[in-house]
PDB file of C-alpha atoms in Angstrom:
ATOM      1  CA  UNK H   4       7.687  58.117  79.969  1.00 70.00           C
ATOM      2  CA  UNK H   5       6.570  55.491  77.466  1.00 75.00           C
ATOM      3  CA  UNK H   6       8.192  57.474  74.651  1.00 79.00           C
ATOM      4  CA  UNK H   7      11.468  57.587  76.582  1.00 77.00           C
ATOM      5  CA  UNK H   8      11.321  53.830  77.188  1.00 80.00           C
ATOM      6  CA  UNK H   9      10.544  53.160  73.544  1.00 83.00           C
ATOM      7  CA  UNK H  10      13.443  55.301  72.287  1.00 84.00           C
ATOM      8  CA  UNK H  11      15.786  53.736  74.854  1.00 86.00           C
ATOM      9  CA  UNK H  12      14.875  50.185  73.809  1.00 85.00           C
ATOM     10  CA  UNK H  13      15.407  51.148  70.185  1.00 88.00           C
ATOM     11  CA  UNK H  14      18.894  52.422  70.991  1.00 89.00           C
ATOM     12  CA  UNK H  15      19.853  49.420  73.172  1.00 93.00           C
ATOM     13  CA  UNK H  16      21.370  47.236  70.384  1.00 92.00           C
ATOM     14  CA  UNK H  17      23.770  50.036  69.436  1.00 92.00           C
ATOM     15  CA  UNK H  18      24.663  50.616  73.079  1.00 93.00           C
ATOM     16  CA  UNK H  19      25.314  46.902  73.668  1.00 95.00           C
ATOM     17  CA  UNK H  20      27.543  46.662  70.584  1.00 94.00           C
ATOM     18  CA  UNK H  21      29.561  49.712  71.649  1.00 94.00           C
ATOM     19  CA  UNK H  22      29.721  48.408  75.216  1.00 95.00           C
ATOM     20  CA  UNK H  23      31.197  45.054  74.175  1.00 96.00           C
ATOM     21  CA  UNK H  24      33.886  46.650  72.010  1.00 95.00           C
ATOM     22  CA  UNK H  25      34.796  49.135  74.735  1.00 96.00           C
ATOM     23  CA  UNK H  26      34.605  46.251  77.203  1.00 96.00           C
ATOM     24  CA  UNK H  27      37.650  44.721  75.500  1.00 97.00           C
ATOM     25  CA  UNK H  28      39.447  47.967  76.255  1.00 97.00           C
ATOM     26  CA  UNK H  29      38.169  47.719  79.845  1.00 96.00           C
ATOM     27  CA  UNK H  30      39.858  44.309  80.103  1.00 97.00           C
ATOM     28  CA  UNK H  31      43.146  46.090  79.447  1.00 96.00           C
ATOM     29  CA  UNK H  32      42.366  48.670  82.127  1.00 96.00           C
ATOM     30  CA  UNK H  33      41.483  45.853  84.560  1.00 96.00           C
ATOM     31  CA  UNK H  34      44.911  44.258  84.029  1.00 96.00           C
ATOM     32  CA  UNK H  35      46.745  47.384  85.151  1.00 96.00           C
ATOM     33  CA  UNK H  36      44.253  48.909  87.578  1.00 93.00           C
ATOM     34  CA  UNK H  37      43.022  45.805  89.398  1.00 91.00           C
ATOM     35  CA  UNK H  38      45.715  43.164  88.884  1.00 95.00           C
ATOM     36  CA  UNK H  39      48.912  45.241  88.747  1.00 94.00           C
ATOM     37  CA  UNK H  40      47.593  48.146  90.871  1.00 91.00           C
ATOM     38  CA  UNK H  41      49.061  50.616  88.366  1.00 93.00           C
ATOM     39  CA  UNK H  42      47.349  53.816  87.215  1.00 88.00           C
ATOM     40  CA  UNK H  43      48.106  53.797  83.472  1.00 94.00           C
ATOM     41  CA  UNK H  44      46.947  56.760  81.385  1.00 94.00           C
ATOM     42  CA  UNK H  45      48.565  55.487  78.192  1.00 97.00           C
ATOM     43  CA  UNK H  46      45.235  54.009  77.102  1.00 96.00           C
ATOM     44  CA  UNK H  47      43.883  57.426  76.095  1.00 95.00           C
ATOM     45  CA  UNK H  48      46.326  57.358  73.158  1.00 96.00           C
ATOM     46  CA  UNK H  49      47.126  53.673  72.634  1.00 97.00           C
ATOM     47  CA  UNK H  50      43.454  53.095  71.686  1.00 97.00           C
ATOM     48  CA  UNK H  51      43.904  55.572  68.839  1.00 97.00           C
ATOM     49  CA  UNK H  52      47.268  54.042  67.908  1.00 97.00           C
ATOM     50  CA  UNK H  53      45.599  50.676  67.386  1.00 97.00           C
ATOM     51  CA  UNK H  54      42.786  52.292  65.398  1.00 97.00           C
ATOM     52  CA  UNK H  55      45.225  54.299  63.262  1.00 97.00           C
ATOM     53  CA  UNK H  56      47.435  51.326  62.363  1.00 97.00           C
ATOM     54  CA  UNK H  57      44.366  49.200  61.657  1.00 97.00           C
ATOM     55  CA  UNK H  58      42.909  51.870  59.342  1.00 96.00           C
ATOM     56  CA  UNK H  59      46.133  52.469  57.408  1.00 97.00           C
ATOM     57  CA  UNK H  60      46.709  48.750  56.868  1.00 97.00           C
ATOM     58  CA  UNK H  61      43.118  48.167  55.739  1.00 96.00           C
ATOM     59  CA  UNK H  62      43.450  50.952  53.194  1.00 95.00           C
ATOM     60  CA  UNK H  63      46.665  49.289  51.983  1.00 95.00           C
ATOM     61  CA  UNK H  64      44.737  46.062  51.313  1.00 94.00           C
ATOM     62  CA  UNK H  65      45.824  44.079  54.379  1.00 95.00           C
ATOM     63  CA  UNK H  66      43.396  41.435  55.692  1.00 94.00           C
ATOM     64  CA  UNK H  67      41.257  42.710  58.615  1.00 95.00           C
ATOM     65  CA  UNK H  68      42.530  39.981  60.979  1.00 96.00           C
ATOM     66  CA  UNK H  69      46.145  40.868  60.177  1.00 97.00           C
ATOM     67  CA  UNK H  70      45.314  44.565  60.674  1.00 97.00           C
ATOM     68  CA  UNK H  71      43.864  43.784  64.115  1.00 97.00           C
ATOM     69  CA  UNK H  72      46.964  41.759  64.978  1.00 97.00           C
ATOM     70  CA  UNK H  73      49.121  44.741  64.029  1.00 98.00           C
ATOM     71  CA  UNK H  74      46.910  47.029  66.115  1.00 98.00           C
ATOM     72  CA  UNK H  75      47.481  44.722  69.091  1.00 98.00           C
ATOM     73  CA  UNK H  76      51.253  44.732  68.543  1.00 98.00           C
ATOM     74  CA  UNK H  77      51.518  48.530  68.360  1.00 98.00           C
ATOM     75  CA  UNK H  78      49.385  48.756  71.501  1.00 97.00           C
ATOM     76  CA  UNK H  79      51.878  46.452  73.223  1.00 98.00           C
ATOM     77  CA  UNK H  80      54.692  48.697  71.985  1.00 97.00           C
ATOM     78  CA  UNK H  81      52.964  51.673  73.620  1.00 97.00           C
ATOM     79  CA  UNK H  82      52.753  49.728  76.877  1.00 97.00           C
ATOM     80  CA  UNK H  83      56.433  48.826  76.551  1.00 97.00           C
ATOM     81  CA  UNK H  84      57.311  52.514  76.243  1.00 97.00           C
ATOM     82  CA  UNK H  85      55.366  53.385  79.392  1.00 97.00           C
ATOM     83  CA  UNK H  86      56.867  50.453  81.271  1.00 97.00           C
ATOM     84  CA  UNK H  87      60.437  51.396  80.358  1.00 97.00           C
ATOM     85  CA  UNK H  88      59.863  55.030  81.327  1.00 97.00           C
ATOM     86  CA  UNK H  89      58.636  53.853  84.721  1.00 97.00           C
ATOM     87  CA  UNK H  90      60.991  50.972  85.501  1.00 96.00           C
ATOM     88  CA  UNK H  91      64.221  52.056  83.815  1.00 96.00           C
ATOM     89  CA  UNK H  92      64.072  55.841  84.205  1.00 96.00           C
ATOM     90  CA  UNK H  93      62.263  55.852  87.540  1.00 95.00           C
ATOM     91  CA  UNK H  94      59.473  58.136  86.322  1.00 96.00           C
ATOM     92  CA  UNK H  95      56.328  57.856  88.506  1.00 94.00           C
ATOM     93  CA  UNK H  96      53.564  55.645  87.135  1.00 93.00           C
ATOM     94  CA  UNK H  97      51.046  58.382  86.364  1.00 93.00           C
ATOM     95  CA  UNK H  98      53.631  60.689  84.801  1.00 96.00           C
ATOM     96  CA  UNK H  99      55.072  57.918  82.620  1.00 96.00           C
ATOM     97  CA  UNK H 100      51.599  57.258  81.232  1.00 96.00           C
ATOM     98  CA  UNK H 101      51.055  60.954  80.578  1.00 95.00           C
ATOM     99  CA  UNK H 102      54.384  61.220  78.735  1.00 97.00           C
ATOM    100  CA  UNK H 103      53.565  58.196  76.578  1.00 97.00           C
ATOM    101  CA  UNK H 104      50.099  59.548  75.906  1.00 95.00           C
ATOM    102  CA  UNK H 105      51.557  62.894  74.819  1.00 95.00           C
ATOM    103  CA  UNK H 106      54.156  61.305  72.551  1.00 96.00           C
ATOM    104  CA  UNK H 107      51.621  58.953  70.989  1.00 97.00           C
ATOM    105  CA  UNK H 108      49.410  61.850  69.905  1.00 96.00           C
ATOM    106  CA  UNK H 109      52.118  63.020  67.494  1.00 96.00           C
ATOM    107  CA  UNK H 110      52.843  59.435  66.438  1.00 96.00           C
ATOM    108  CA  UNK H 111      49.152  58.851  65.747  1.00 97.00           C
ATOM    109  CA  UNK H 112      49.031  61.971  63.585  1.00 96.00           C
ATOM    110  CA  UNK H 113      52.042  60.680  61.657  1.00 96.00           C
ATOM    111  CA  UNK H 114      50.404  57.297  61.129  1.00 96.00           C
ATOM    112  CA  UNK H 115      47.059  58.731  60.017  1.00 96.00           C
ATOM    113  CA  UNK H 116      48.518  61.587  57.989  1.00 94.00           C
ATOM    114  CA  UNK H 117      45.521  63.705  59.012  1.00 93.00           C
ATOM    115  CA  UNK H 118      43.115  63.965  61.909  1.00 93.00           C
ATOM    116  CA  UNK H 119      40.479  61.607  60.475  1.00 95.00           C
ATOM    117  CA  UNK H 120      40.803  58.640  58.115  1.00 95.00           C
ATOM    118  CA  UNK H 121      37.538  57.148  56.724  1.00 95.00           C
ATOM    119  CA  UNK H 122      37.049  53.434  55.967  1.00 91.00           C
ATOM    120  CA  UNK H 123      33.630  53.590  54.355  1.00 82.00           C
ATOM    121  CA  UNK H 124      34.539  51.579  51.228  1.00 85.00           C
ATOM    122  CA  UNK H 125      36.902  49.105  52.875  1.00 89.00           C
ATOM    123  CA  UNK H 126      36.041  45.466  53.650  1.00 88.00           C
ATOM    124  CA  UNK H 127      36.361  44.709  57.367  1.00 91.00           C
ATOM    125  CA  UNK H 128      35.120  42.130  59.860  1.00 91.00           C
ATOM    126  CA  UNK H 129      32.372  44.630  60.660  1.00 87.00           C
ATOM    127  CA  UNK H 130      31.636  45.824  57.115  1.00 75.00           C
ATOM    128  CA  UNK H 131      27.875  45.780  57.685  1.00 74.00           C
ATOM    129  CA  UNK H 132      28.483  48.032  60.672  1.00 74.00           C
ATOM    130  CA  UNK H 133      25.253  46.838  62.236  1.00 86.00           C
ATOM    131  CA  UNK H 134      24.836  46.382  66.005  1.00 91.00           C
ATOM    132  CA  UNK H 135      24.119  42.656  65.544  1.00 91.00           C
ATOM    133  CA  UNK H 136      27.384  42.114  63.652  1.00 91.00           C
ATOM    134  CA  UNK H 137      29.327  44.092  66.225  1.00 93.00           C
ATOM    135  CA  UNK H 138      27.769  42.134  69.101  1.00 94.00           C
ATOM    136  CA  UNK H 139      28.676  38.781  67.530  1.00 94.00           C
ATOM    137  CA  UNK H 140      32.207  39.710  66.422  1.00 95.00           C
ATOM    138  CA  UNK H 141      32.912  41.729  69.565  1.00 95.00           C
ATOM    139  CA  UNK H 142      31.541  38.947  71.754  1.00 96.00           C
ATOM    140  CA  UNK H 143      33.815  36.380  70.092  1.00 96.00           C
ATOM    141  CA  UNK H 144      36.884  38.575  70.592  1.00 97.00           C
ATOM    142  CA  UNK H 145      35.888  39.422  74.167  1.00 97.00           C
ATOM    143  CA  UNK H 146      35.430  35.766  75.134  1.00 97.00           C
ATOM    144  CA  UNK H 147      38.705  34.852  73.426  1.00 97.00           C
ATOM    145  CA  UNK H 148      40.558  37.559  75.380  1.00 97.00           C
ATOM    146  CA  UNK H 149      38.927  36.502  78.657  1.00 97.00           C
ATOM    147  CA  UNK H 150      39.960  32.896  77.986  1.00 97.00           C
ATOM    148  CA  UNK H 151      43.521  33.986  77.185  1.00 97.00           C
ATOM    149  CA  UNK H 152      43.837  36.150  80.300  1.00 97.00           C
ATOM    150  CA  UNK H 153      42.324  33.434  82.503  1.00 96.00           C
ATOM    151  CA  UNK H 154      44.919  30.974  81.199  1.00 97.00           C
ATOM    152  CA  UNK H 155      47.832  33.415  81.298  1.00 97.00           C
ATOM    153  CA  UNK H 156      47.247  34.539  84.871  1.00 96.00           C
ATOM    154  CA  UNK H 157      47.385  30.923  86.063  1.00 95.00           C
ATOM    155  CA  UNK H 158      50.884  30.528  84.611  1.00 96.00           C
ATOM    156  CA  UNK H 159      54.075  31.240  86.567  1.00 95.00           C
ATOM    157  CA  UNK H 160      54.532  34.588  84.814  1.00 95.00           C
ATOM    158  CA  UNK H 161      50.893  35.497  85.395  1.00 96.00           C
ATOM    159  CA  UNK H 162      51.121  34.722  89.109  1.00 95.00           C
ATOM    160  CA  UNK H 163      54.285  36.833  89.245  1.00 96.00           C
ATOM    161  CA  UNK H 164      52.334  39.812  87.859  1.00 96.00           C
ATOM    162  CA  UNK H 165      49.552  39.238  90.384  1.00 95.00           C
ATOM    163  CA  UNK H 166      52.106  39.028  93.201  1.00 96.00           C
ATOM    164  CA  UNK H 167      53.728  42.255  92.011  1.00 96.00           C
ATOM    165  CA  UNK H 168      50.375  44.018  92.110  1.00 94.00           C
ATOM    166  CA  UNK H 169      49.456  42.601  95.527  1.00 94.00           C
ATOM    167  CA  UNK H 170      52.746  43.310  97.310  1.00 94.00           C
ATOM    168  CA  UNK H 171      55.748  44.447  95.287  1.00 92.00           C
ATOM    169  CA  UNK H 172      58.153  44.273  98.210  1.00 93.00           C
ATOM    170  CA  UNK H 173      57.206  40.709  99.064  1.00 93.00           C
ATOM    171  CA  UNK H 174      57.374  39.742  95.385  1.00 94.00           C
ATOM    172  CA  UNK H 175      60.948  41.061  95.142  1.00 94.00           C
ATOM    173  CA  UNK H 176      61.830  39.176  98.333  1.00 94.00           C
ATOM    174  CA  UNK H 177      60.648  35.985  96.592  1.00 92.00           C
ATOM    175  CA  UNK H 178      63.017  36.621  93.691  1.00 94.00           C
ATOM    176  CA  UNK H 179      60.459  38.056  91.238  1.00 95.00           C
ATOM    177  CA  UNK H 180      61.759  40.675  88.821  1.00 96.00           C
ATOM    178  CA  UNK H 181      59.000  43.215  89.455  1.00 96.00           C
ATOM    179  CA  UNK H 182      60.312  45.592  86.784  1.00 96.00           C
ATOM    180  CA  UNK H 183      59.934  42.898  84.121  1.00 96.00           C
ATOM    181  CA  UNK H 184      56.475  41.862  85.329  1.00 97.00           C
ATOM    182  CA  UNK H 185      55.326  45.499  85.376  1.00 97.00           C
ATOM    183  CA  UNK H 186      56.478  46.039  81.788  1.00 97.00           C
ATOM    184  CA  UNK H 187      54.839  42.784  80.668  1.00 97.00           C
ATOM    185  CA  UNK H 188      51.519  43.680  82.312  1.00 97.00           C
ATOM    186  CA  UNK H 189      51.544  47.115  80.671  1.00 97.00           C
ATOM    187  CA  UNK H 190      52.222  45.497  77.299  1.00 97.00           C
ATOM    188  CA  UNK H 191      49.329  43.050  77.715  1.00 97.00           C
ATOM    189  CA  UNK H 192      47.016  45.838  78.890  1.00 97.00           C
ATOM    190  CA  UNK H 193      47.781  48.202  76.031  1.00 98.00           C
ATOM    191  CA  UNK H 194      47.748  45.325  73.542  1.00 98.00           C
ATOM    192  CA  UNK H 195      44.108  44.744  74.496  1.00 98.00           C
ATOM    193  CA  UNK H 196      43.449  48.476  74.221  1.00 98.00           C
ATOM    194  CA  UNK H 197      45.049  48.554  70.753  1.00 97.00           C
ATOM    195  CA  UNK H 198      42.891  45.598  69.686  1.00 97.00           C
ATOM    196  CA  UNK H 199      39.784  47.415  70.942  1.00 97.00           C
ATOM    197  CA  UNK H 200      40.831  50.489  68.973  1.00 97.00           C
ATOM    198  CA  UNK H 201      41.159  48.418  65.811  1.00 97.00           C
ATOM    199  CA  UNK H 202      37.729  46.861  66.297  1.00 96.00           C
ATOM    200  CA  UNK H 203      36.153  50.238  67.021  1.00 96.00           C
ATOM    201  CA  UNK H 204      37.631  51.769  63.873  1.00 95.00           C
ATOM    202  CA  UNK H 205      36.299  48.852  61.796  1.00 94.00           C
ATOM    203  CA  UNK H 206      32.859  49.236  63.360  1.00 94.00           C
ATOM    204  CA  UNK H 207      32.645  53.019  63.170  1.00 92.00           C
ATOM    205  CA  UNK H 208      34.168  53.190  59.687  1.00 92.00           C
ATOM    206  CA  UNK H 209      36.961  55.619  60.512  1.00 94.00           C
ATOM    207  CA  UNK H 210      39.975  56.287  62.703  1.00 96.00           C
ATOM    208  CA  UNK H 211      40.213  59.654  64.415  1.00 96.00           C
ATOM    209  CA  UNK H 212      43.149  61.111  66.329  1.00 95.00           C
ATOM    210  CA  UNK H 213      40.819  62.079  69.215  1.00 93.00           C
ATOM    211  CA  UNK H 214      38.894  58.808  69.489  1.00 92.00           C
ATOM    212  CA  UNK H 215      40.740  57.722  72.640  1.00 90.00           C
ATOM    213  CA  UNK H 216      40.031  60.856  74.653  1.00 89.00           C
ATOM    214  CA  UNK H 217      38.585  59.872  78.020  1.00 88.00           C
ATOM    215  CA  UNK H 218      39.151  56.144  77.393  1.00 93.00           C
ATOM    216  CA  UNK H 219      40.614  55.672  80.880  1.00 92.00           C
ATOM    217  CA  UNK H 220      37.401  57.038  82.424  1.00 90.00           C
ATOM    218  CA  UNK H 221      35.252  54.683  80.348  1.00 91.00           C
ATOM    219  CA  UNK H 222      37.549  51.778  81.239  1.00 93.00           C
ATOM    220  CA  UNK H 223      37.455  52.529  84.962  1.00 91.00           C
ATOM    221  CA  UNK H 224      33.687  52.996  84.887  1.00 90.00           C
ATOM    222  CA  UNK H 225      33.286  49.648  83.125  1.00 92.00           C
ATOM    223  CA  UNK H 226      35.520  47.838  85.629  1.00 92.00           C
ATOM    224  CA  UNK H 227      33.782  49.375  88.640  1.00 89.00           C
ATOM    225  CA  UNK H 228      30.249  48.835  87.318  1.00 88.00           C
ATOM    226  CA  UNK H 229      31.096  45.216  86.511  1.00 90.00           C
ATOM    227  CA  UNK H 230      32.430  44.661  90.024  1.00 87.00           C
ATOM    228  CA  UNK H 231      29.102  45.823  91.432  1.00 85.00           C
ATOM    229  CA  UNK H 232      27.476  42.594  90.172  1.00 88.00           C
ATOM    230  CA  UNK H 233      27.829  40.114  93.091  1.00 85.00           C
ATOM    231  CA  UNK H 234      27.825  36.806  91.176  1.00 87.00           C
ATOM    232  CA  UNK H 235      30.636  38.047  88.888  1.00 87.00           C
ATOM    233  CA  UNK H 236      33.074  38.412  91.779  1.00 83.00           C
ATOM    234  CA  UNK H 237      33.413  34.784  92.813  1.00 83.00           C
ATOM    235  CA  UNK H 238      36.102  33.671  90.328  1.00 91.00           C
ATOM    236  CA  UNK H 239      38.962  35.315  88.470  1.00 93.00           C
ATOM    237  CA  UNK H 240      37.504  34.559  85.043  1.00 93.00           C
ATOM    238  CA  UNK H 241      34.120  35.981  86.089  1.00 94.00           C
ATOM    239  CA  UNK H 242      35.795  39.171  87.295  1.00 93.00           C
ATOM    240  CA  UNK H 243      37.301  39.549  83.830  1.00 95.00           C
ATOM    241  CA  UNK H 244      33.911  38.984  82.217  1.00 95.00           C
ATOM    242  CA  UNK H 245      32.540  41.604  84.622  1.00 94.00           C
ATOM    243  CA  UNK H 246      34.717  44.251  82.946  1.00 94.00           C
ATOM    244  CA  UNK H 247      33.084  43.533  79.585  1.00 96.00           C
ATOM    245  CA  UNK H 248      29.613  43.421  81.160  1.00 95.00           C
ATOM    246  CA  UNK H 249      30.449  46.707  82.890  1.00 93.00           C
ATOM    247  CA  UNK H 250      31.203  48.246  79.498  1.00 94.00           C
ATOM    248  CA  UNK H 251      27.748  47.229  78.293  1.00 95.00           C
ATOM    249  CA  UNK H 252      26.117  48.610  81.449  1.00 93.00           C
ATOM    250  CA  UNK H 253      28.036  51.857  81.080  1.00 92.00           C
ATOM    251  CA  UNK H 254      26.839  52.414  77.514  1.00 93.00           C
ATOM    252  CA  UNK H 255      23.274  51.471  78.420  1.00 92.00           C
ATOM    253  CA  UNK H 256      23.336  54.060  81.208  1.00 90.00           C
ATOM    254  CA  UNK H 257      24.844  56.661  78.875  1.00 90.00           C
ATOM    255  CA  UNK H 258      22.184  55.888  76.270  1.00 91.00           C
ATOM    256  CA  UNK H 259      19.428  56.233  78.863  1.00 88.00           C
ATOM    257  CA  UNK H 260      20.608  59.610  80.143  1.00 87.00           C
ATOM    258  CA  UNK H 261      21.068  60.870  76.580  1.00 86.00           C
ATOM    259  CA  UNK H 262      17.557  59.768  75.691  1.00 86.00           C
ATOM    260  CA  UNK H 263      16.357  61.546  78.840  1.00 84.00           C
ATOM    261  CA  UNK H 264      17.762  64.813  77.504  1.00 83.00           C
ATOM    262  CA  UNK H 265      21.330  65.131  78.842  1.00 81.00           C
ATOM    263  CA  UNK H 266      23.385  67.525  76.749  1.00 83.00           C
ATOM    264  CA  UNK H 267      26.143  65.637  74.921  1.00 80.00           C
ATOM    265  CA  UNK H 268      28.577  68.344  76.029  1.00 84.00           C
ATOM    266  CA  UNK H 269      27.973  67.205  79.626  1.00 85.00           C
ATOM    267  CA  UNK H 270      28.662  63.545  78.873  1.00 83.00           C
ATOM    268  CA  UNK H 271      32.283  63.535  80.053  1.00 82.00           C
ATOM    269  CA  UNK H 272      31.273  65.395  83.215  1.00 86.00           C
ATOM    270  CA  UNK H 273      28.625  62.748  83.897  1.00 84.00           C
ATOM    271  CA  UNK H 274      31.134  59.936  83.251  1.00 82.00           C
ATOM    272  CA  UNK H 275      33.704  61.513  85.569  1.00 85.00           C
ATOM    273  CA  UNK H 276      31.063  61.924  88.284  1.00 85.00           C
ATOM    274  CA  UNK H 277      30.040  58.249  87.991  1.00 80.00           C
ATOM    275  CA  UNK H 278      33.662  57.076  88.342  1.00 82.00           C
ATOM    276  CA  UNK H 279      34.361  59.494  91.216  1.00 85.00           C
ATOM    277  CA  UNK H 280      31.316  58.258  93.123  1.00 82.00           C
ATOM    278  CA  UNK H 281      32.134  54.607  92.458  1.00 76.00           C
ATOM    279  CA  UNK H 282      35.708  55.082  93.654  1.00 77.00           C
ATOM    280  CA  UNK H 283      34.805  57.298  96.588  1.00 82.00           C
ATOM    281  CA  UNK H 284      31.825  55.469  98.089  1.00 78.00           C
ATOM    282  CA  UNK H 285      33.828  52.440  99.395  1.00 74.00           C
ATOM    283  CA  UNK H 286      36.280  54.799 101.113  1.00 82.00           C
ATOM    284  CA  UNK H 287      33.444  56.791 102.666  1.00 84.00           C
ATOM    285  CA  UNK H 288      31.881  53.560 103.901  1.00 80.00           C
ATOM    286  CA  UNK H 289      35.167  52.510 105.518  1.00 85.00           C
ATOM    287  CA  UNK H 290      35.489  55.878 107.241  1.00 88.00           C
ATOM    288  CA  UNK H 291      31.901  55.669 108.510  1.00 86.00           C
ATOM    289  CA  UNK H 292      32.498  52.130 109.799  1.00 86.00           C
ATOM    290  CA  UNK H 293      35.713  53.241 111.533  1.00 87.00           C
ATOM    291  CA  UNK H 294      33.873  56.112 113.210  1.00 88.00           C
ATOM    292  CA  UNK H 295      31.110  53.775 114.427  1.00 87.00           C
ATOM    293  CA  UNK H 296      33.748  51.371 115.761  1.00 87.00           C
ATOM    294  CA  UNK H 297      35.594  54.195 117.551  1.00 84.00           C
ATOM    295  CA  UNK H 298      32.357  55.480 119.124  1.00 83.00           C
ATOM    296  CA  UNK H 299      31.468  51.962 120.235  1.00 81.00           C
ATOM    297  CA  UNK H 300      34.904  51.472 121.798  1.00 78.00           C
ATOM    298  CA  UNK H 301      34.651  54.860 123.556  1.00 77.00           C
ATOM    299  CA  UNK H 302      31.209  53.985 124.894  1.00 80.00           C
ATOM    300  CA  UNK H 303      32.460  50.651 126.250  1.00 70.00           C
ATOM    301  CA  UNK H 304      35.399  52.413 127.901  1.00 68.00           C
ATOM    302  CA  UNK H 305      33.156  54.991 129.532  1.00 69.00           C
ATOM    303  CA  UNK H 306      30.830  52.247 130.848  1.00 66.00           C
ATOM    304  CA  UNK H 307      33.826  50.430 132.294  1.00 64.00           C
ATOM    305  CA  UNK H 308      35.019  53.575 134.080  1.00 67.00           C
ATOM    306  CA  UNK H 309      31.583  54.144 135.588  1.00 64.00           C
ATOM    307  CA  UNK H 310      31.496  50.577 136.947  1.00 61.00           C
ATOM    308  CA  UNK H 311      34.945  51.002 138.532  1.00 62.00           C
ATOM    309  CA  UNK H 312      33.853  54.312 140.121  1.00 62.00           C
ATOM    310  CA  UNK H 313      30.746  52.660 141.598  1.00 55.00           C
TER     311      UNK H 313
END
């Protein structure tokens, strides 16, 4: 037990650094999943798109900040594609994300030129590639994105997106162009995902065409785990921070179970099970509460009938 604890503590800095960088991606998932109420699967490929563009530009001698900006822009372009498929062609939300994800795989291969592009000799913001550097740089970017989203969602356009996610019909009745707000939210979401992909490629020292596989599961797990912390649910800005904190918690849990001996081949199964439980437990609780309420009402009715009979 002590050996497990010792190895876990030794791996914690790496898990925290990964969690913060993936937490930025989770912010993007939170925008669509929690604010817009839109199930967007584009993120599984837009993360790689951001990483691929970042890697190619770095190898061409572009400054790391400019490369990250470009990664954000191409992520927004991916969100634009998904939004147009959904709003202009009437393709269902999930299917539009799948189509974008499928198309982006080929685009990512075109950008990279091969399946894996190393950055080992390239200067980046995370050249040292140490957990401490990643925590500092990732933390700065995460706080900056939280501040931006907190400001944006208090603007007229931001409130329009929140209204669209809460009740699309009512939003349209108030004169809000819900198609435009949906597209904008998807662009913001995938822009954050593209930025996270760029940061991850700079930290890991490569861009790989498969690096976004299962990103939506990690993002959902991060959002849900963050929401489980009570004091991070009181304000909008804290709920955004919770997504980043959830990313850290997720990677700490993954690190712990790996140190305990979980086969890496079972990692995605474990992640899917965590998300399924987190999503399913509230629904099961509601059903249990409804059953208790129905039984209570039936019992009261039966008591009333007995009194009338007497």
